[in-house]
CSV table of C-alpha atoms and ligand atoms in Angstrom, one decimal:
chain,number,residue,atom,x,y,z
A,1,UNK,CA,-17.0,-24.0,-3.5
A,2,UNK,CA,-17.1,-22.0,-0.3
A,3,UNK,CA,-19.5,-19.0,-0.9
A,4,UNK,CA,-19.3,-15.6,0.5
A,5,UNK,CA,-21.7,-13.5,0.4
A,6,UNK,CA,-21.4,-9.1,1.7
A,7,UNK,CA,-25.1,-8.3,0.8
A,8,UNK,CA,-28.0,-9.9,-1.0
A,9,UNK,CA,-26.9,-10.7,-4.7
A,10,UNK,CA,-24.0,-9.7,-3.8
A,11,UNK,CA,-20.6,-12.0,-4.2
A,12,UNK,CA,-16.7,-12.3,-3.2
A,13,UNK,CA,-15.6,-14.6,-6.0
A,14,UNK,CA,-11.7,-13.7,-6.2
A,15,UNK,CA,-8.9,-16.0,-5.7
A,16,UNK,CA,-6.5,-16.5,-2.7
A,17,UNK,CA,-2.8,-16.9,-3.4
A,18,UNK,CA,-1.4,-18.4,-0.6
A,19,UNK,CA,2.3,-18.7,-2.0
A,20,UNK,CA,3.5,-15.1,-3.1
A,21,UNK,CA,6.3,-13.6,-1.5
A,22,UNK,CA,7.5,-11.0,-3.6
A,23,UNK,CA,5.1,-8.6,-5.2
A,24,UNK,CA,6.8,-6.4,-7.9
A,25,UNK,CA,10.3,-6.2,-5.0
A,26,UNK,CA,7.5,-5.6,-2.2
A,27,UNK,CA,8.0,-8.5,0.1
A,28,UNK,CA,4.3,-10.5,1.3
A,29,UNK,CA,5.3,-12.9,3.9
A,30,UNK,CA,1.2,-13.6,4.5
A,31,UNK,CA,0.7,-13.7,0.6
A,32,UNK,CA,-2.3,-12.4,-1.2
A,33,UNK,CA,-6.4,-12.4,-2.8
A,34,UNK,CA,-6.9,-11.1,-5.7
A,35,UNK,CA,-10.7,-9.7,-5.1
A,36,UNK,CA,-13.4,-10.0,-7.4
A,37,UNK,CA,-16.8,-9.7,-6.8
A,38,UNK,CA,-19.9,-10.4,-8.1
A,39,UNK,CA,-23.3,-9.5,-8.8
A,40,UNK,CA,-26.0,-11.2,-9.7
A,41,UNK,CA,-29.0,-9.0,-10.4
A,42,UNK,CA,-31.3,-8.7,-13.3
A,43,UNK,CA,-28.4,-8.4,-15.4
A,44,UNK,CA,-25.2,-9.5,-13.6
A,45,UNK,CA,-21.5,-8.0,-13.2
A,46,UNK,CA,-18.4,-8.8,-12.8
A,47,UNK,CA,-16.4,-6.2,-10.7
A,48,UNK,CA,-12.4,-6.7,-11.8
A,49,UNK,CA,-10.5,-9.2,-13.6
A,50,UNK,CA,-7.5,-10.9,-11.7
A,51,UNK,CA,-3.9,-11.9,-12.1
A,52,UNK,CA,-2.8,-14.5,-14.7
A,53,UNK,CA,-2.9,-18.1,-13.6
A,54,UNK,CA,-5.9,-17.3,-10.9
A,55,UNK,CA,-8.9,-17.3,-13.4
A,56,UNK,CA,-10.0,-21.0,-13.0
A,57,UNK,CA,-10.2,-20.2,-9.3
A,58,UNK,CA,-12.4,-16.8,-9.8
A,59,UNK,CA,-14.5,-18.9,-12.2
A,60,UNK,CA,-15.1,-21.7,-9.9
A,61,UNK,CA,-16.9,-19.3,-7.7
A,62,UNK,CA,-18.7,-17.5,-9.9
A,63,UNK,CA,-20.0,-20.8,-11.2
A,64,UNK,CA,-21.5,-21.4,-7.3
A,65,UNK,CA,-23.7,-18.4,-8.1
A,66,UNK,CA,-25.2,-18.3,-11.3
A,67,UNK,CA,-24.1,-20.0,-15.0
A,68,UNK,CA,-21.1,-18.4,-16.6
A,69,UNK,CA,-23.6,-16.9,-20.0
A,70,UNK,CA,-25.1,-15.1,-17.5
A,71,UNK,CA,-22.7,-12.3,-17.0
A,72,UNK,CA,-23.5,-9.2,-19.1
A,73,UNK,CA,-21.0,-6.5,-17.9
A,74,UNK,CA,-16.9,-6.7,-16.6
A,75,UNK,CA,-15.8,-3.9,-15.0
A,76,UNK,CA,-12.4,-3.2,-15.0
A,77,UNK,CA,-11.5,-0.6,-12.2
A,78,UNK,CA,-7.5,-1.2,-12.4
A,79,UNK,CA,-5.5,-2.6,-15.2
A,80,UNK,CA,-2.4,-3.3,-13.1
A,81,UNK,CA,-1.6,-7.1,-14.6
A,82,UNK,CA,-2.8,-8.7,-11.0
A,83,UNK,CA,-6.2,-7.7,-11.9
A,84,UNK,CA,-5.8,-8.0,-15.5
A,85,UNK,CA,-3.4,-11.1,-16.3
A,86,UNK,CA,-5.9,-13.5,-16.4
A,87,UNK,CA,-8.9,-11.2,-18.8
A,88,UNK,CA,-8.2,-12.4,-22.0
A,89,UNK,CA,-8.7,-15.7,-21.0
A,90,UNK,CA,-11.8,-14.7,-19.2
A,91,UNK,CA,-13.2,-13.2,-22.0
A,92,UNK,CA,-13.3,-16.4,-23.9
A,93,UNK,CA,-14.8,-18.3,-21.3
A,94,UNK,CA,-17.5,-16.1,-20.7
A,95,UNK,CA,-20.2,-15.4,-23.5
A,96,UNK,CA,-19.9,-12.2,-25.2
A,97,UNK,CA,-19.8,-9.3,-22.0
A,98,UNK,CA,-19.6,-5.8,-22.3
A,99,UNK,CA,-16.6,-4.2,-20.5
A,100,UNK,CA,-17.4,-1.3,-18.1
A,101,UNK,CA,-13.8,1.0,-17.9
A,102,UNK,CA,-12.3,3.9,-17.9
A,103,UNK,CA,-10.7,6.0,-21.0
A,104,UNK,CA,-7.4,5.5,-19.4
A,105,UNK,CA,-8.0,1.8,-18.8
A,106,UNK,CA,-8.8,1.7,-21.9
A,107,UNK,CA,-5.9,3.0,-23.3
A,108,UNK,CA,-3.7,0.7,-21.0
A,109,UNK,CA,-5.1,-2.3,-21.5
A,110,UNK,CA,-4.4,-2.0,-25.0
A,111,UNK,CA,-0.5,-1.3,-24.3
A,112,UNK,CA,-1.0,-4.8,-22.4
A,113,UNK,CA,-3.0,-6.8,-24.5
A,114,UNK,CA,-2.6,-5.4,-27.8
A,115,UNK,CA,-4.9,-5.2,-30.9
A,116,UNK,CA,-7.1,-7.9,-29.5
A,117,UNK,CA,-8.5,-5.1,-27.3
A,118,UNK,CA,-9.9,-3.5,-30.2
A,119,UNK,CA,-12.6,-6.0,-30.6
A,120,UNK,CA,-13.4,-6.1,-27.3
A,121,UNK,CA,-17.3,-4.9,-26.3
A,122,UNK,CA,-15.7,-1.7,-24.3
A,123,UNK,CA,-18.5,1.0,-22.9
A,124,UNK,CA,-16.0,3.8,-20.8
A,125,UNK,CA,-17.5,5.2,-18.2
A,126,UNK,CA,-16.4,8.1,-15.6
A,127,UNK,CA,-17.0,9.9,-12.2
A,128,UNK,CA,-20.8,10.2,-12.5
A,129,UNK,CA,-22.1,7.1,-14.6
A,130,UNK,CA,-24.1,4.9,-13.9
A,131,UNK,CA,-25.4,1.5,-15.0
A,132,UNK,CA,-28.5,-0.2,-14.1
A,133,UNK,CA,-28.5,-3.7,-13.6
A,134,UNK,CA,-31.8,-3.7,-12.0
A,135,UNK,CA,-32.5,-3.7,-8.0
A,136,UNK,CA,-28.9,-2.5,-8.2
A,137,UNK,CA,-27.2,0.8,-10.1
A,138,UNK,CA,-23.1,0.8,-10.8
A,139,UNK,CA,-22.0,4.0,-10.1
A,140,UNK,CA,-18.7,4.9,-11.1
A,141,UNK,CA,-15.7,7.6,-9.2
A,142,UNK,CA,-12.8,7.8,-11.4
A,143,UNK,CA,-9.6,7.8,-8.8
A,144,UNK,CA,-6.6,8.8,-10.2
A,145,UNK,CA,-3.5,7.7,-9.2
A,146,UNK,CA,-4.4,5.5,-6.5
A,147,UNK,CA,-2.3,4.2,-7.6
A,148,UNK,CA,-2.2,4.4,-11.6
A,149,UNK,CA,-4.0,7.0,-13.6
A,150,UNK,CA,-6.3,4.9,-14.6
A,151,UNK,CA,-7.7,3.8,-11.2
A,152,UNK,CA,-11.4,3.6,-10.5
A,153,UNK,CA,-14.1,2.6,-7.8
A,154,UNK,CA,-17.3,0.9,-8.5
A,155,UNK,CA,-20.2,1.9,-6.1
A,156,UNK,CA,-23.2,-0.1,-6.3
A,157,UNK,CA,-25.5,2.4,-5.0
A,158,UNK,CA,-28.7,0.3,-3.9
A,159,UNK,CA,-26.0,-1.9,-1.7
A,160,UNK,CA,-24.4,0.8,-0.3
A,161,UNK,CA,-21.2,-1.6,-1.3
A,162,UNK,CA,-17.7,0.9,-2.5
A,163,UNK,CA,-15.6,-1.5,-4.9
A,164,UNK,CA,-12.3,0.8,-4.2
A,165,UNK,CA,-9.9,-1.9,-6.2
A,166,UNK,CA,-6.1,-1.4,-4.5
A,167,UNK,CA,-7.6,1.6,-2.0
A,168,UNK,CA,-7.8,0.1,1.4
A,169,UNK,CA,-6.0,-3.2,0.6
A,170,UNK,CA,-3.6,-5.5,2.5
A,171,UNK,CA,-1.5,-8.4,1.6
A,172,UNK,CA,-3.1,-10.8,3.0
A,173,UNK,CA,-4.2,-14.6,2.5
A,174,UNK,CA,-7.2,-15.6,4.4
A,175,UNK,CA,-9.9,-18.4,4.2
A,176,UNK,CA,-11.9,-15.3,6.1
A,177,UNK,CA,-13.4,-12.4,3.9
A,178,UNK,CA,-14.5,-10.2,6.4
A,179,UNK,CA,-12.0,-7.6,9.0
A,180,UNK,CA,-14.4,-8.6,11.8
A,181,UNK,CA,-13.4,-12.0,10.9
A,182,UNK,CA,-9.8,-11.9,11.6
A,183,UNK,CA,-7.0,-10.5,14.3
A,184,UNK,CA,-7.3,-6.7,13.8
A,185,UNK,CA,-4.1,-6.4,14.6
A,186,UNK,CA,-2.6,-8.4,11.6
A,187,UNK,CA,-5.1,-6.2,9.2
A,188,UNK,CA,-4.1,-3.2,10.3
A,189,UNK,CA,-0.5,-4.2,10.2
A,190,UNK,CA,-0.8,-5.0,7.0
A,191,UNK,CA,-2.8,-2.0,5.7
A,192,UNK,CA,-0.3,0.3,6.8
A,193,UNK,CA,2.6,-1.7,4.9
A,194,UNK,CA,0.1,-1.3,2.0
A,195,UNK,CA,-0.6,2.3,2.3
A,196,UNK,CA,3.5,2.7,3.1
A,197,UNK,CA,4.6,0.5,0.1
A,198,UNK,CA,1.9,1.4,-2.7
A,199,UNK,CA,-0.1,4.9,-1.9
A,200,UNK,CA,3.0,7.0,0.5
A,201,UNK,CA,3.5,9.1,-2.4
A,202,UNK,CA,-0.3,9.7,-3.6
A,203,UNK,CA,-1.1,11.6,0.1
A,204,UNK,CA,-2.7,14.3,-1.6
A,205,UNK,CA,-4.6,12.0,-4.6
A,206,UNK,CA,-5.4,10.1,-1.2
A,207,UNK,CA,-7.3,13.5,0.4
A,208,UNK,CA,-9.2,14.5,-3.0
A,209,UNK,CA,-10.9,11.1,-3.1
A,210,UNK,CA,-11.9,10.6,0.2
A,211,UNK,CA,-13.4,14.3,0.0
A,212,UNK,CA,-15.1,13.5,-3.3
A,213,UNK,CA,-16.7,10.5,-1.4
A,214,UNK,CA,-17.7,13.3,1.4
A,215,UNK,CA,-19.0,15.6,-0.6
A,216,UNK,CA,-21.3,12.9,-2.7
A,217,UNK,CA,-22.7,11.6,0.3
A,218,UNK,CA,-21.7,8.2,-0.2
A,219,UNK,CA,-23.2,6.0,2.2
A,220,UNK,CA,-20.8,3.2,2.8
A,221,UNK,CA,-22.2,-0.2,4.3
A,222,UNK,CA,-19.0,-2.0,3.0
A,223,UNK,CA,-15.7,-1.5,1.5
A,224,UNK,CA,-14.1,-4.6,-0.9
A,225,UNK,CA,-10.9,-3.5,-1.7
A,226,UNK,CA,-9.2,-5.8,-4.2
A,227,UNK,CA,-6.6,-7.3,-1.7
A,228,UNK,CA,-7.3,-8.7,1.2
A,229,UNK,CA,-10.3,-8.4,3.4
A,230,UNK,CA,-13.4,-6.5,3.4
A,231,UNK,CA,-14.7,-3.7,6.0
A,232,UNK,CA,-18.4,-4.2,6.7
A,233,UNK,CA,-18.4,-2.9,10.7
A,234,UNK,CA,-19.2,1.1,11.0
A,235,UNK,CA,-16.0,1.0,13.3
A,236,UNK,CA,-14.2,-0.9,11.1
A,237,UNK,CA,-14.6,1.2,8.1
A,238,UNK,CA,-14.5,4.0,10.2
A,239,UNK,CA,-11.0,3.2,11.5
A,240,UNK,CA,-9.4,2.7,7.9
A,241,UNK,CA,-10.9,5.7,6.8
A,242,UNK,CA,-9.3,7.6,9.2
A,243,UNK,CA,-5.9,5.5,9.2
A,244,UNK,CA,-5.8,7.1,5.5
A,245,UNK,CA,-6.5,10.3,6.5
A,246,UNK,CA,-4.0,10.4,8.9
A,247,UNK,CA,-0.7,8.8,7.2
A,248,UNK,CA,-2.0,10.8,3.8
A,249,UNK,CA,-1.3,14.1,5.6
A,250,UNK,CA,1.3,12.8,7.1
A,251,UNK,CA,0.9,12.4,10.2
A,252,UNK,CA,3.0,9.6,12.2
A,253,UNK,CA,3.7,8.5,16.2
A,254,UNK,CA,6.5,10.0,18.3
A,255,UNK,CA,8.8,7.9,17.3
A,256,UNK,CA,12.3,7.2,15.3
A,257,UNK,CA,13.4,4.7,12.9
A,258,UNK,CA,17.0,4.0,12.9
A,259,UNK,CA,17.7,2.3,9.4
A,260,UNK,CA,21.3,1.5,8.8
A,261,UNK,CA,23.5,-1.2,7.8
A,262,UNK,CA,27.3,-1.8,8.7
A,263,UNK,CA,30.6,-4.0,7.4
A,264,UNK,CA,33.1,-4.2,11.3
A,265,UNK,CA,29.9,-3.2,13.7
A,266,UNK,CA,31.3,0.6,13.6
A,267,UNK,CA,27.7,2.3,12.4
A,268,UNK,CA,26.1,-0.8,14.7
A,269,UNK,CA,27.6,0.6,17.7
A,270,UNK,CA,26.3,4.2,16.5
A,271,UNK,CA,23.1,2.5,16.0
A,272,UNK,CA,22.6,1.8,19.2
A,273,UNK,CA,24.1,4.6,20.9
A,274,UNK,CA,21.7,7.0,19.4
A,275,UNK,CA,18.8,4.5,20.1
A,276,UNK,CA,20.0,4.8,23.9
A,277,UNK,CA,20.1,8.1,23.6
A,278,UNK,CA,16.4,8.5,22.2
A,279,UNK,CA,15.1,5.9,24.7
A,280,UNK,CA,16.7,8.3,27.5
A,281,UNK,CA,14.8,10.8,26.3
A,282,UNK,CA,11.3,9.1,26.7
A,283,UNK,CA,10.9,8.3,22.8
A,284,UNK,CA,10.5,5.1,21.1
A,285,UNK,CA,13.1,4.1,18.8
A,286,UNK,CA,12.8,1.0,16.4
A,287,UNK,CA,16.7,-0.5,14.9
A,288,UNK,CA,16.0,-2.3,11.3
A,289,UNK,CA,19.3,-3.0,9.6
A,290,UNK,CA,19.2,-3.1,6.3
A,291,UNK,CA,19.5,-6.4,4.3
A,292,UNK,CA,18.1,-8.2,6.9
A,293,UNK,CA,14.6,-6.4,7.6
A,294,UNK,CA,12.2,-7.2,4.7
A,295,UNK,CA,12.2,-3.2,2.6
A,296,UNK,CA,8.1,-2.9,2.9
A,297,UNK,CA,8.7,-3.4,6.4
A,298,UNK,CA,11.1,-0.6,6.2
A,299,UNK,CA,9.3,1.9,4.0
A,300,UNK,CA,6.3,1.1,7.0
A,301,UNK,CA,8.3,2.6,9.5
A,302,UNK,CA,8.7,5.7,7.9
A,303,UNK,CA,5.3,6.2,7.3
A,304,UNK,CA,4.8,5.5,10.9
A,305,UNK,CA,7.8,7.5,12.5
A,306,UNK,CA,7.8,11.4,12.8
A,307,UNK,CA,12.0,10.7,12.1
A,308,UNK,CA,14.1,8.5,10.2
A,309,UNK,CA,18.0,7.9,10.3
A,310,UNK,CA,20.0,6.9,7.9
A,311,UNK,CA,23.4,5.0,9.1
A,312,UNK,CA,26.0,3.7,6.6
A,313,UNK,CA,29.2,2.4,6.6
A,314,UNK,CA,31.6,3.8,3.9
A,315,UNK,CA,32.6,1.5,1.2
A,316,UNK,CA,35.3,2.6,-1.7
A,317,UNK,CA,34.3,6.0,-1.1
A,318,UNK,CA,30.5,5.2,-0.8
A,319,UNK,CA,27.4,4.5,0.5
A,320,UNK,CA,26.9,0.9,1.1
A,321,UNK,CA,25.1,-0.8,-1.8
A,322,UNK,CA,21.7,-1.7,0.8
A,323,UNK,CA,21.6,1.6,1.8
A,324,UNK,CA,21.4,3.3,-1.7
A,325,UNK,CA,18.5,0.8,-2.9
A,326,UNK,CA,16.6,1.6,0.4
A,327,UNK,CA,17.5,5.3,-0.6
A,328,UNK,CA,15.9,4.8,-4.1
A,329,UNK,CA,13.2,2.9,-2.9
A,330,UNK,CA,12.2,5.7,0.3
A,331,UNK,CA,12.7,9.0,-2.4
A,332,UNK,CA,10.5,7.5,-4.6
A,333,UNK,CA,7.2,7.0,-2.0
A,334,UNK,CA,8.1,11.0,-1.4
A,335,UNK,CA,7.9,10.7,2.8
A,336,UNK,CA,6.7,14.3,4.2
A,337,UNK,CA,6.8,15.9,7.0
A,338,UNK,CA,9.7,14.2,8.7
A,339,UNK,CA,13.0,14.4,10.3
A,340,UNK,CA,16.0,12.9,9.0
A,341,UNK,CA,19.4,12.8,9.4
A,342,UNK,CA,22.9,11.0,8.2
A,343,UNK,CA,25.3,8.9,9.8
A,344,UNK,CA,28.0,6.5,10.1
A,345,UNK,CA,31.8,5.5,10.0
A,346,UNK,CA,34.8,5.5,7.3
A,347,UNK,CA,38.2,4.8,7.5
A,348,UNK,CA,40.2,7.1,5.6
A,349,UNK,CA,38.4,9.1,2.9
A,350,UNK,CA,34.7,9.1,4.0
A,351,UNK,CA,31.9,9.5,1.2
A,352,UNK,CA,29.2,7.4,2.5
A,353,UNK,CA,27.7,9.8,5.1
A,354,UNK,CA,27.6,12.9,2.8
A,355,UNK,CA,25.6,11.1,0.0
A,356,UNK,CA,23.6,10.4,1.9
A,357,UNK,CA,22.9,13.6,3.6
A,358,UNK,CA,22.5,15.3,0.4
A,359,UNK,CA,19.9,12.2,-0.6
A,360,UNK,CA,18.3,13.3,2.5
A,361,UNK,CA,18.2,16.9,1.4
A,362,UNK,CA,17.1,16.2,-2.0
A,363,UNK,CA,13.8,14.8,-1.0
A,364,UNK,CA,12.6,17.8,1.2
A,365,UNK,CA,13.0,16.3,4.8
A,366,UNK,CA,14.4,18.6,7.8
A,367,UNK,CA,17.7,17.3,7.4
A,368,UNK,CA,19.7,17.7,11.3
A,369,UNK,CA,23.8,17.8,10.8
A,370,UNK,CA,25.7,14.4,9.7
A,371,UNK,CA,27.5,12.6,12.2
A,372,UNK,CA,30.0,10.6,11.4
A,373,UNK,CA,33.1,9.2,13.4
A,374,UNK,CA,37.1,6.9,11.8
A,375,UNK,CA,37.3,3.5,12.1
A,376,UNK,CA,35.9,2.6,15.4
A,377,UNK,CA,33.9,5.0,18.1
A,378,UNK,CA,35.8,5.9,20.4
A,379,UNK,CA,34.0,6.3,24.1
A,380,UNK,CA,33.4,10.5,23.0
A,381,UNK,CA,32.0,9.4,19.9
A,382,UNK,CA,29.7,7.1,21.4
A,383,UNK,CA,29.1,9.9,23.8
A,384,UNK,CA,28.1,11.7,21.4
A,385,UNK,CA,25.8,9.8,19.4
A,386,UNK,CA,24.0,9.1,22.8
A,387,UNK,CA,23.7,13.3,22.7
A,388,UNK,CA,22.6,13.2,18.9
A,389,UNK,CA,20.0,10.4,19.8
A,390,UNK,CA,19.2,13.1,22.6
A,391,UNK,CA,19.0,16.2,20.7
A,392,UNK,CA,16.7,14.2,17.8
A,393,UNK,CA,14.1,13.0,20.7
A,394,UNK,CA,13.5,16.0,21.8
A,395,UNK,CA,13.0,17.5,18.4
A,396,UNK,CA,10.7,14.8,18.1
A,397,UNK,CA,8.8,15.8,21.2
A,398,UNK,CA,8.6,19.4,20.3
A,399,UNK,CA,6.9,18.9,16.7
A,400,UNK,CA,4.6,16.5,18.3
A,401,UNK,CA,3.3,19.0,20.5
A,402,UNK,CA,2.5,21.2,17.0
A,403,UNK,CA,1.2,18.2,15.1
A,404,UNK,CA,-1.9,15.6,15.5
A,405,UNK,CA,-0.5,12.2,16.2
A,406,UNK,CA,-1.9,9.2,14.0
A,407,UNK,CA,-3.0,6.5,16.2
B,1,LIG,FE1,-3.5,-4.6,-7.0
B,1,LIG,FE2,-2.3,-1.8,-8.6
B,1,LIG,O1,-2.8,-3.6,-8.4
């Protein structure tokens, strides 16, 4: 098979899953790799497992490197079931390896796989171990919560090569391995949705680690995330560094995301009266209705807008259904540091709007006053939207001024 190589003796032996649309509800219209890598030293590694079904694949190329009996170590930076699906069946192809994890790995893996984990060879290591496997030395940065608690990175020292697992991903499925390899454009598109979909929430986990990583010095040559490709350019690494630095503290463009769905066109026509009016003002807007716009690409313009809107239509005294899951969905990756606001139409008892406000309010966002017109907008009401769309831009102008923008 095709091999690639990131530095002497060292591998990319994961598997590329062309087909996968939907990854636990997070939609992945360019599919996915599941990254392992490999090392093949004095005594050679295996740097994460992958997702049920892929094994043959990672096997395949691990077998264009050296013989399977070979492999002394696994290490298991993540237990999430894409990079562990497929390690009991590992385990039995290759000979007898010693698994490199962390306690909490530990203790998930054997919520996953049950009592066979108990005879498995497991050494746990933490932030500050390290493993010799002869020109090369595995050093290991426990990274909680990024995404689950038991999240880890490998850093093989010699190499100058971070393993980071999910940090720095995108779903992505490409013959290429390498960002310098591919339209930046597309990668960086993609990172954000990952950060947006997966990390949002973790901001502050985010900041600790990439300050541990400062503060030890690391010299980085490479990063191999599990997903998608890997950094190896200074500016390259350099620019996804700083991409997680800015959305973890929140930072975002001047710019407003009007989400909203509708049932006769009422909130539609709102929609786009309030974009008018943010346009007029000199800001960017960007319309996704609901239903129709995939929700990772949704949750991405949050993370990339100083304001969001929330429009709905009420329905039997309600929000509409499409609205409350992307309400779920968006409180749950905890957005900070933006403005929000509620809107929509009703015919005769209204509901919709106000849940949603209070949604809004519940989640810590500077909320601006519903607005919310009967039946059809009238040529005030639309007047007034325009105004609202106004008043919203120039909000977002003034906290711009306060606040770094993310590029
Ligand atoms: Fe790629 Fe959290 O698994």
């Amino acid at each position: 098979m095709q091999k690639y190589q990131i530095k002497e003796d060292i591998w990319w032996v994961g598997a590329i899953d062309w087909d996968v649309r939907d990854f636990h509800g997070y939609e992945t219209p360019r599919g996915t790799t599941y990254n392992s890598y490999l090392i093949t030293d004095e005594k050679m590694a295996l740097i994460d497992g992958t997702r049920k079904g892929f094994g043959p694949e990672v096997l395949r190329r691990v077998r264009s490197c050296c013989e399977l009996s070979q492999i002394e170590y696994l290490v298991i930076n993540h237990v999430e079931p894409d990079h562990s699906g497929d390690i009991p069946w590992l385990l039995e192809q290759l000979a007898p390896v010693k698994i490199l994890t962390s306690k909490r790995a530990r203790e998930i893996l054997r919520w996953y796989y049950g009592t066979q984990v108990d005879g498995w060879d497991i050494q746990i290591v933490g932030t500050g171990d390290e493993v010799s496997l002869g020109k090369y030395t595995l050093s290991f940065l426990e990274a909680p919560m990024l995404h689950w608690p038991d999240s880890m990175f490998t850093y093989v020292k010699e190499a100058k090569v971070l393993l980071p697992n999910d940090a720095f991903g995108q779903h992505l499925a490409t013959s290429k391995r390498f960002a310098d390899e591919v339209d930046m454009n597309i990668i960086m598109d993609e990172a954000a949705k990952y950060y947006a979909n997966i990390l949002m929430l973790y901001g502050g986990q985010v900041q600790k680690i990439i300050a541990k990583v400062a503060e030890l010095g690391l010299e980085i040559d490479a990063i191999g995330p599990s997903h998608g490709v890997i950094w190896r350019r200074p500016e390259d690494i350099k620019r996804i560094i700083e991409a997680y630095v800015a959305w973890s503290r929140g930072e975002a463009r001047q710019r407003v995301a009007l989400i909203y769905d509708t049932m006769w066109h009422s909130t539609e026509k709102m929609t786009l009266a309030i974009e008018d009016g943010i346009a007029q003002e000199g800001v960017e807007a960007v319309v996704l209705r609901l239903g129709r716009t995939p929700l990772a690409e949704v949750a991405r313009a949050v993370l990339e807008s100083r304001a969001f809107l929330v429009g709905s239509p009420t329905l039997n005294n309600t929000m509409f259904p499409t609205v409350g899951g992307f309400l779920t969905y968006i409180r749950g990756l905890r957005p900070k540091d933006r403005i929000s606001g509620a809107y929509g139409s009703y015919g005769w008892s209204g509901g919709g709007v106000k849940q949603i406000d209070a949604e809004l309010k519940s989640m810590n966002l500077t909320v601006l006053p519903p607005l919310e017109f009967r039946y059809v907008p009238t040529e005030e009401d639309i007047a007034a939207c325009v105004e609202y769309g106004r008043e919203l831009a120039r909000q977002v102008k003034e906290w711009g001024q306060e606040r770094p923008e993310a590029s």
